[in-house]
């Protein structure tokens, strides 16, 4: 059995180094996880690497290549259990055995049934010492989208919104530029780069005409998704320029054939569903191999996504501003909740200051 408890401070430092390396492929690996690996000999790092994307070698392979012959008798640290099956690439567990490593320290077990302890078993059968469960929380947070996909067969749905101190996402006239600080907006740009898709509704498109990109030339852009029941969208919008990033419009079948043809002619992908719902959109994105999906929609669609089980995580940017207004919109529309004991309570809540704003983050308990 792998050792679950006897890790050192150095072990923890090296696994966190693996996490840091893995993030160099932020937003580029779907449907694969983010993974980093470090090879150490006599307390010295002699090789390291990360998985750059599906179809390319895994982190362990890059780290072993960098270490060369010095990998024999060394310790390798890896944020996720080495794979034990043939996919697009050979199993990493066999590569570690062939390299002659003496010890493997694993951040977390791979939830994929094709691995799920099999890689560790292969290593132990070869006489390699294995330590499991070092900085597991950091490794799980790194790959929460991958875990959601493997365990629940859907992408991780993240609802993000910015609101004033009195709970408004715009004034009663609909003006919303800008609720949050510049620092918060930069944070969101980085978040988009790490997500495979970002979703808005038709109202947000018409009101804001957003870019929905990472706003950086050297980082990936998500698939930009617009949900609109009747396809009553503007003929001209920033999202229709697909030279910057791909755009998908999801609509109900037969809504507006003329607009559909115009969008397709512009290079926009259009998906027609018999019934338009957040659940079916998330199923489509799962089928496309997506891990994480960012919802940046208005209150009506946000409420629908929550009710449909499409949201597992919430990021709320709270700006120190007060706008008032009885008709001013709030982040989430009607959920049918009539008493406070029915309120949707978030779990594992954390908060941090971003610029002048407060970011509250938590996970939805749908039980």
Short mmCIF file of C-alpha atoms in Angstrom, two decimals:
data_model
loop_
_atom_site.label_atom_id
_atom_site.label_comp_id
_atom_site.label_asym_id
_atom_site.label_seq_id
_atom_site.Cartn_x
_atom_site.Cartn_y
_atom_site.Cartn_z
CA UNK A 1 0.00 0.00 0.00
CA UNK A 2 1.26 3.52 -0.74
CA UNK A 3 2.44 5.67 2.13
CA UNK A 4 -0.29 8.22 2.88
CA UNK A 5 1.23 10.23 5.70
CA UNK A 6 5.03 10.28 5.81
CA UNK A 7 5.75 13.36 3.72
CA UNK A 8 8.30 16.06 4.49
CA UNK A 9 8.30 19.82 4.10
CA UNK A 10 10.55 19.33 1.07
CA UNK A 11 7.98 16.92 -0.42
CA UNK A 12 5.27 19.54 0.00
CA UNK A 13 7.46 22.21 -1.55
CA UNK A 14 8.14 20.01 -4.58
CA UNK A 15 4.47 19.14 -5.13
CA UNK A 16 3.59 22.84 -5.02
CA UNK A 17 6.34 23.33 -7.59
CA UNK A 18 4.54 20.70 -9.71
CA UNK A 19 1.31 22.68 -9.38
CA UNK A 20 3.09 25.85 -10.45
CA UNK A 21 4.60 24.10 -13.48
CA UNK A 22 1.22 22.65 -14.45
CA UNK A 23 -0.32 26.13 -14.57
CA UNK A 24 1.96 27.01 -17.50
CA UNK A 25 -0.57 25.10 -19.63
CA UNK A 26 -3.50 27.05 -18.14
CA UNK A 27 -6.53 26.64 -20.39
CA UNK A 28 -4.73 24.45 -22.97
CA UNK A 29 -5.11 20.83 -21.84
CA UNK A 30 -8.84 19.94 -22.10
CA UNK A 31 -10.04 17.25 -21.90
CA UNK A 32 -6.82 16.30 -20.11
CA UNK A 33 -5.84 17.53 -16.63
CA UNK A 34 -3.14 20.02 -15.73
CA UNK A 35 -0.08 18.10 -14.48
CA UNK A 36 3.44 19.04 -13.41
CA UNK A 37 6.41 16.82 -12.50
CA UNK A 38 9.80 17.36 -10.85
CA UNK A 39 12.74 14.91 -10.65
CA UNK A 40 15.05 15.27 -7.65
CA UNK A 41 18.39 13.61 -6.94
CA UNK A 42 20.15 14.24 -3.61
CA UNK A 43 17.97 17.26 -2.87
CA UNK A 44 18.65 18.88 -6.27
CA UNK A 45 16.09 19.36 -9.03
CA UNK A 46 17.53 17.63 -12.11
CA UNK A 47 14.49 17.68 -14.37
CA UNK A 48 10.98 19.08 -14.53
CA UNK A 49 8.12 19.39 -16.95
CA UNK A 50 4.39 19.84 -17.46
CA UNK A 51 1.72 18.45 -19.77
CA UNK A 52 1.21 21.04 -22.55
CA UNK A 53 -1.98 19.62 -24.08
CA UNK A 54 -3.95 16.61 -25.26
CA UNK A 55 -2.01 14.32 -27.58
CA UNK A 56 1.35 15.57 -26.32
CA UNK A 57 3.65 13.79 -23.82
CA UNK A 58 2.70 13.89 -20.17
CA UNK A 59 4.54 15.85 -17.50
CA UNK A 60 6.55 12.85 -16.29
CA UNK A 61 7.98 12.26 -19.77
CA UNK A 62 9.28 15.83 -20.08
CA UNK A 63 10.76 15.68 -16.57
CA UNK A 64 12.49 12.35 -17.25
CA UNK A 65 13.88 13.63 -20.56
CA UNK A 66 15.36 16.64 -18.77
CA UNK A 67 16.89 14.43 -16.08
CA UNK A 68 18.34 11.90 -18.51
CA UNK A 69 20.40 9.09 -16.97
CA UNK A 70 20.43 10.93 -13.65
CA UNK A 71 16.80 9.87 -13.17
CA UNK A 72 17.97 6.39 -12.13
CA UNK A 73 17.66 6.15 -8.36
CA UNK A 74 15.99 9.57 -8.16
CA UNK A 75 12.65 10.72 -6.68
CA UNK A 76 9.98 12.09 -8.98
CA UNK A 77 7.20 14.35 -7.73
CA UNK A 78 3.99 14.55 -9.73
CA UNK A 79 0.79 16.45 -8.97
CA UNK A 80 -1.47 13.69 -10.34
CA UNK A 81 -1.11 9.91 -10.23
CA UNK A 82 0.88 8.64 -13.26
CA UNK A 83 -1.38 7.08 -15.89
CA UNK A 84 -1.38 3.32 -16.38
CA UNK A 85 -3.15 2.92 -19.72
CA UNK A 86 -2.50 3.44 -23.41
CA UNK A 87 -4.35 6.48 -24.76
CA UNK A 88 -2.85 8.97 -27.18
CA UNK A 89 0.42 8.42 -25.32
CA UNK A 90 2.02 5.39 -23.56
CA UNK A 91 1.50 4.88 -19.80
CA UNK A 92 3.69 7.07 -17.60
CA UNK A 93 3.89 4.43 -14.86
CA UNK A 94 5.81 2.17 -17.25
CA UNK A 95 8.09 5.06 -18.24
CA UNK A 96 8.95 5.65 -14.57
CA UNK A 97 9.75 1.97 -14.07
CA UNK A 98 11.94 1.95 -17.18
CA UNK A 99 13.76 5.08 -16.01
CA UNK A 100 14.70 3.35 -12.75
CA UNK A 101 13.35 5.95 -10.33
CA UNK A 102 13.53 4.94 -6.70
CA UNK A 103 10.57 6.87 -5.28
CA UNK A 104 7.41 8.57 -6.54
CA UNK A 105 5.55 11.24 -4.55
CA UNK A 106 1.98 11.81 -5.78
CA UNK A 107 -0.20 14.82 -5.00
CA UNK A 108 -3.57 13.14 -5.64
CA UNK A 109 -5.07 9.92 -6.99
CA UNK A 110 -6.42 10.19 -10.54
CA UNK A 111 -10.25 9.94 -10.42
CA UNK A 112 -10.28 8.53 -13.97
CA UNK A 113 -11.42 4.86 -13.74
CA UNK A 114 -8.76 4.02 -16.33
CA UNK A 115 -6.14 5.00 -13.74
CA UNK A 116 -7.66 5.24 -10.21
CA UNK A 117 -4.81 3.61 -8.32
CA UNK A 118 -3.59 1.46 -11.19
CA UNK A 119 -0.55 3.61 -11.81
CA UNK A 120 0.46 3.42 -8.16
CA UNK A 121 -0.04 -0.36 -8.15
CA UNK A 122 2.25 -0.73 -11.17
CA UNK A 123 4.96 1.33 -9.49
CA UNK A 124 4.76 -0.63 -6.24
CA UNK A 125 4.85 -3.95 -8.06
CA UNK A 126 8.14 -2.79 -9.60
CA UNK A 127 9.55 -2.16 -6.11
CA UNK A 128 9.27 1.63 -6.26
CA UNK A 129 8.38 3.46 -3.05
CA UNK A 130 5.22 5.53 -3.44
CA UNK A 131 3.97 8.37 -1.23
CA UNK A 132 0.43 9.59 -1.90
CA UNK A 133 -1.60 12.56 -0.71
CA UNK A 134 0.88 15.46 -0.51
CA UNK A 135 -0.71 18.93 -0.87
CA UNK A 136 -3.82 17.15 -2.14
CA UNK A 137 -6.09 20.18 -1.70
CA UNK A 138 -3.91 22.30 -3.99
CA UNK A 139 -3.78 19.51 -6.57
CA UNK A 140 -7.56 19.03 -6.49
CA UNK A 141 -8.21 22.75 -6.85
CA UNK A 142 -5.85 22.82 -9.83
CA UNK A 143 -7.92 20.16 -11.57
CA UNK A 144 -11.43 20.73 -10.22
CA UNK A 145 -12.77 20.97 -13.77
CA UNK A 146 -11.18 17.64 -14.70
CA UNK A 147 -12.52 16.02 -11.53
CA UNK A 148 -16.03 17.35 -12.25
CA UNK A 149 -15.86 16.00 -15.79
CA UNK A 150 -14.65 12.54 -14.78
CA UNK A 151 -16.80 12.02 -11.69
CA UNK A 152 -20.04 13.79 -12.72
CA UNK A 153 -19.77 13.66 -16.54
CA UNK A 154 -20.22 17.39 -16.99
CA UNK A 155 -17.95 20.44 -17.05
CA UNK A 156 -17.47 22.56 -13.95
CA UNK A 157 -19.94 25.44 -14.15
CA UNK A 158 -18.63 28.69 -12.65
CA UNK A 159 -21.01 31.61 -12.13
CA UNK A 160 -19.12 34.91 -12.04
CA UNK A 161 -20.65 38.31 -11.44
CA UNK A 162 -19.75 41.75 -10.16
CA UNK A 163 -22.17 43.66 -7.96
CA UNK A 164 -22.31 46.79 -5.84
CA UNK A 165 -22.40 46.75 -2.07
CA UNK A 166 -26.20 46.92 -2.24
CA UNK A 167 -26.41 43.90 -4.55
CA UNK A 168 -26.89 45.51 -7.97
CA UNK A 169 -25.19 44.51 -11.24
CA UNK A 170 -26.32 47.70 -13.01
CA UNK A 171 -28.24 50.90 -12.36
CA UNK A 172 -32.00 51.00 -12.90
CA UNK A 173 -31.26 52.44 -16.36
CA UNK A 174 -29.24 49.31 -17.20
CA UNK A 175 -25.81 50.99 -17.13
CA UNK A 176 -23.14 48.60 -15.81
CA UNK A 177 -19.75 49.92 -17.00
CA UNK A 178 -17.91 49.40 -14.73
CA UNK A 179 -19.18 47.83 -11.51
CA UNK A 180 -15.86 46.26 -10.53
CA UNK A 181 -12.32 47.63 -10.36
CA UNK A 182 -9.70 47.32 -13.08
CA UNK A 183 -7.83 44.76 -10.94
CA UNK A 184 -10.96 42.59 -10.76
CA UNK A 185 -11.40 42.78 -14.52
CA UNK A 186 -7.81 41.62 -15.05
CA UNK A 187 -8.52 38.73 -12.68
CA UNK A 188 -11.54 37.76 -14.81
CA UNK A 189 -9.44 37.92 -17.99
CA UNK A 190 -7.05 35.37 -16.43
CA UNK A 191 -10.01 33.25 -15.34
CA UNK A 192 -11.39 33.22 -18.89
CA UNK A 193 -8.04 32.02 -20.21
CA UNK A 194 -8.33 28.99 -17.93
CA UNK A 195 -11.89 28.13 -18.96
CA UNK A 196 -12.88 26.31 -22.13
CA UNK A 197 -16.06 28.32 -22.71
CA UNK A 198 -17.81 31.46 -21.44
CA UNK A 199 -21.59 31.80 -21.65
CA UNK A 200 -23.88 34.82 -21.86
CA UNK A 201 -27.52 35.29 -22.82
CA UNK A 202 -29.02 37.39 -25.59
CA UNK A 203 -29.82 40.25 -23.21
CA UNK A 204 -26.18 40.59 -22.16
CA UNK A 205 -25.11 40.53 -25.81
CA UNK A 206 -27.55 43.28 -26.76
CA UNK A 207 -26.79 45.43 -23.72
CA UNK A 208 -23.00 45.12 -23.40
CA UNK A 209 -21.68 43.89 -26.79
CA UNK A 210 -18.80 42.16 -24.92
CA UNK A 211 -15.51 40.71 -26.16
CA UNK A 212 -15.42 37.72 -23.73
CA UNK A 213 -11.71 37.15 -24.39
CA UNK A 214 -8.65 36.95 -22.16
CA UNK A 215 -7.51 40.33 -23.62
CA UNK A 216 -3.95 38.99 -23.94
CA UNK A 217 -2.23 37.88 -27.13
CA UNK A 218 -0.19 35.12 -25.44
CA UNK A 219 -3.04 33.36 -23.60
CA UNK A 220 -5.87 31.19 -24.93
CA UNK A 221 -9.38 32.49 -25.45
CA UNK A 222 -12.46 30.49 -24.47
CA UNK A 223 -15.21 29.45 -26.82
CA UNK A 224 -17.72 32.32 -26.61
CA UNK A 225 -21.28 31.00 -26.23
CA UNK A 226 -24.52 32.96 -26.62
CA UNK A 227 -27.80 31.39 -25.50
CA UNK A 228 -30.80 32.95 -27.25
CA UNK A 229 -34.19 31.32 -27.61
CA UNK A 230 -35.47 33.25 -30.62
CA UNK A 231 -32.13 34.15 -32.20
CA UNK A 232 -33.13 37.82 -31.98
CA UNK A 233 -29.53 39.01 -31.85
CA UNK A 234 -27.89 42.10 -33.42
CA UNK A 235 -26.70 41.78 -36.99
CA UNK A 236 -23.39 43.30 -35.89
CA UNK A 237 -21.60 42.35 -32.68
CA UNK A 238 -18.01 41.95 -31.51
CA UNK A 239 -18.60 38.23 -30.99
CA UNK A 240 -19.31 37.71 -34.68
CA UNK A 241 -15.62 38.40 -35.43
CA UNK A 242 -14.34 34.84 -35.14
CA UNK A 243 -10.79 35.72 -36.18
CA UNK A 244 -10.08 36.51 -32.51
CA UNK A 245 -11.93 33.61 -30.87
CA UNK A 246 -14.57 31.07 -31.83
CA UNK A 247 -18.22 31.85 -31.15
CA UNK A 248 -21.12 29.43 -30.69
CA UNK A 249 -24.74 30.55 -30.70
CA UNK A 250 -27.20 28.08 -29.16
CA UNK A 251 -30.84 28.61 -29.98
CA UNK A 252 -34.19 26.88 -30.21
CA UNK A 253 -34.89 25.17 -33.52
CA UNK A 254 -36.57 27.29 -36.20
CA UNK A 255 -36.19 30.61 -34.41
CA UNK A 256 -34.79 32.93 -37.09
CA UNK A 257 -33.53 31.21 -40.30
CA UNK A 258 -32.35 34.47 -41.87
CA UNK A 259 -30.16 35.40 -38.89
CA UNK A 260 -28.91 31.83 -38.63
CA UNK A 261 -27.69 31.92 -42.22
CA UNK A 262 -26.05 35.31 -41.66
CA UNK A 263 -24.17 34.06 -38.59
CA UNK A 264 -22.98 30.90 -40.30
CA UNK A 265 -21.74 33.03 -43.19
CA UNK A 266 -19.66 35.02 -40.66
CA UNK A 267 -18.03 31.82 -39.36
CA UNK A 268 -20.17 31.63 -36.20
CA UNK A 269 -21.12 28.12 -35.10
CA UNK A 270 -24.87 27.70 -34.54
CA UNK A 271 -26.45 24.85 -32.56
CA UNK A 272 -30.21 24.41 -32.71
CA UNK A 273 -31.89 22.51 -29.89
CA UNK A 274 -35.49 21.36 -29.60
CA UNK A 275 -35.54 22.90 -26.11
CA UNK A 276 -33.00 25.50 -25.00
CA UNK A 277 -31.73 24.87 -21.46
CA UNK A 278 -28.48 25.34 -19.50
CA UNK A 279 -28.33 21.60 -18.83
CA UNK A 280 -28.41 20.71 -22.54
CA UNK A 281 -25.83 23.40 -23.36
CA UNK A 282 -23.50 21.99 -20.70
CA UNK A 283 -24.02 18.50 -22.12
CA UNK A 284 -22.97 19.78 -25.53
CA UNK A 285 -19.86 21.39 -24.05
CA UNK A 286 -19.05 18.15 -22.21
CA UNK A 287 -19.29 16.31 -25.53
CA UNK A 288 -16.80 18.83 -26.94
CA UNK A 289 -14.31 17.84 -24.23
CA UNK A 290 -14.61 20.91 -22.05
CA UNK A 291 -13.54 20.96 -18.40
CA UNK A 292 -14.62 24.37 -17.08
CA UNK A 293 -17.35 26.74 -18.26
CA UNK A 294 -17.67 30.33 -17.08
CA UNK A 295 -21.16 31.83 -16.86
CA UNK A 296 -21.03 35.64 -17.20
CA UNK A 297 -24.72 36.08 -17.83
CA UNK A 298 -27.48 38.24 -16.37
CA UNK A 299 -29.75 37.36 -13.48
CA UNK A 300 -32.47 35.54 -15.44
CA UNK A 301 -30.11 33.09 -17.14
CA UNK A 302 -28.06 32.73 -13.94
CA UNK A 303 -31.16 31.62 -12.04
CA UNK A 304 -32.01 29.16 -14.79
CA UNK A 305 -28.47 27.75 -14.78
CA UNK A 306 -28.52 27.29 -11.00
CA UNK A 307 -31.95 25.63 -11.08
CA UNK A 308 -30.76 23.33 -13.89
CA UNK A 309 -27.71 22.14 -11.90
CA UNK A 310 -25.29 23.80 -14.33
CA UNK A 311 -23.47 25.82 -11.63
CA UNK A 312 -21.09 24.29 -9.07
CA UNK A 313 -18.96 27.31 -8.15
CA UNK A 314 -19.69 31.00 -7.59
CA UNK A 315 -17.31 33.97 -7.80
CA UNK A 316 -18.88 37.22 -6.61
CA UNK A 317 -16.92 40.47 -6.96
CA UNK A 318 -18.36 43.00 -4.51
CA UNK A 319 -17.52 46.62 -5.25
CA UNK A 320 -17.65 49.30 -2.51
CA UNK A 321 -20.35 51.23 -4.38
CA UNK A 322 -24.02 51.91 -3.74
CA UNK A 323 -26.41 52.73 -6.58
CA UNK A 324 -29.85 52.01 -5.11
CA UNK A 325 -32.88 51.73 -7.35
CA UNK A 326 -35.89 49.48 -6.92
CA UNK A 327 -35.71 48.30 -10.54
CA UNK A 328 -31.91 47.90 -10.61
CA UNK A 329 -31.08 44.27 -11.52
CA UNK A 330 -29.48 41.77 -9.15
CA UNK A 331 -27.03 38.96 -10.05
CA UNK A 332 -29.54 36.09 -9.76
CA UNK A 333 -33.19 36.15 -10.78
CA UNK A 334 -36.12 34.26 -9.28
CA UNK A 335 -35.24 30.84 -7.83
CA UNK A 336 -38.65 30.34 -6.24
CA UNK A 337 -37.19 30.76 -2.76
CA UNK A 338 -39.71 32.25 -0.34
CA UNK A 339 -38.08 31.69 3.07
CA UNK A 340 -34.49 32.16 4.22
CA UNK A 341 -34.11 28.53 5.27
CA UNK A 342 -34.50 27.63 1.58
CA UNK A 343 -31.55 29.83 0.58
CA UNK A 344 -28.79 28.25 -1.48
CA UNK A 345 -25.87 28.12 0.97
CA UNK A 346 -22.33 28.06 -0.41
CA UNK A 347 -19.68 25.76 1.04
CA UNK A 348 -15.88 26.03 1.31
CA UNK A 349 -16.20 29.80 1.20
CA UNK A 350 -13.10 31.97 0.86
CA UNK A 351 -12.61 35.67 0.26
CA UNK A 352 -9.81 37.97 -0.82
CA UNK A 353 -9.34 41.59 -1.76
CA UNK A 354 -8.83 42.33 -5.46
CA UNK A 355 -8.06 46.00 -5.98
CA UNK A 356 -10.81 47.86 -4.14
CA UNK A 357 -13.23 44.92 -4.46
CA UNK A 358 -13.91 41.87 -2.32
CA UNK A 359 -14.00 38.52 -4.10
CA UNK A 360 -16.16 35.91 -2.36
CA UNK A 361 -15.79 32.39 -3.70
CA UNK A 362 -17.75 29.29 -2.76
CA UNK A 363 -19.21 26.02 -3.99
CA UNK A 364 -22.88 25.18 -4.46
CA UNK A 365 -24.40 22.41 -2.36
CA UNK A 366 -27.29 21.12 -4.46
CA UNK A 367 -28.23 18.35 -2.00
#
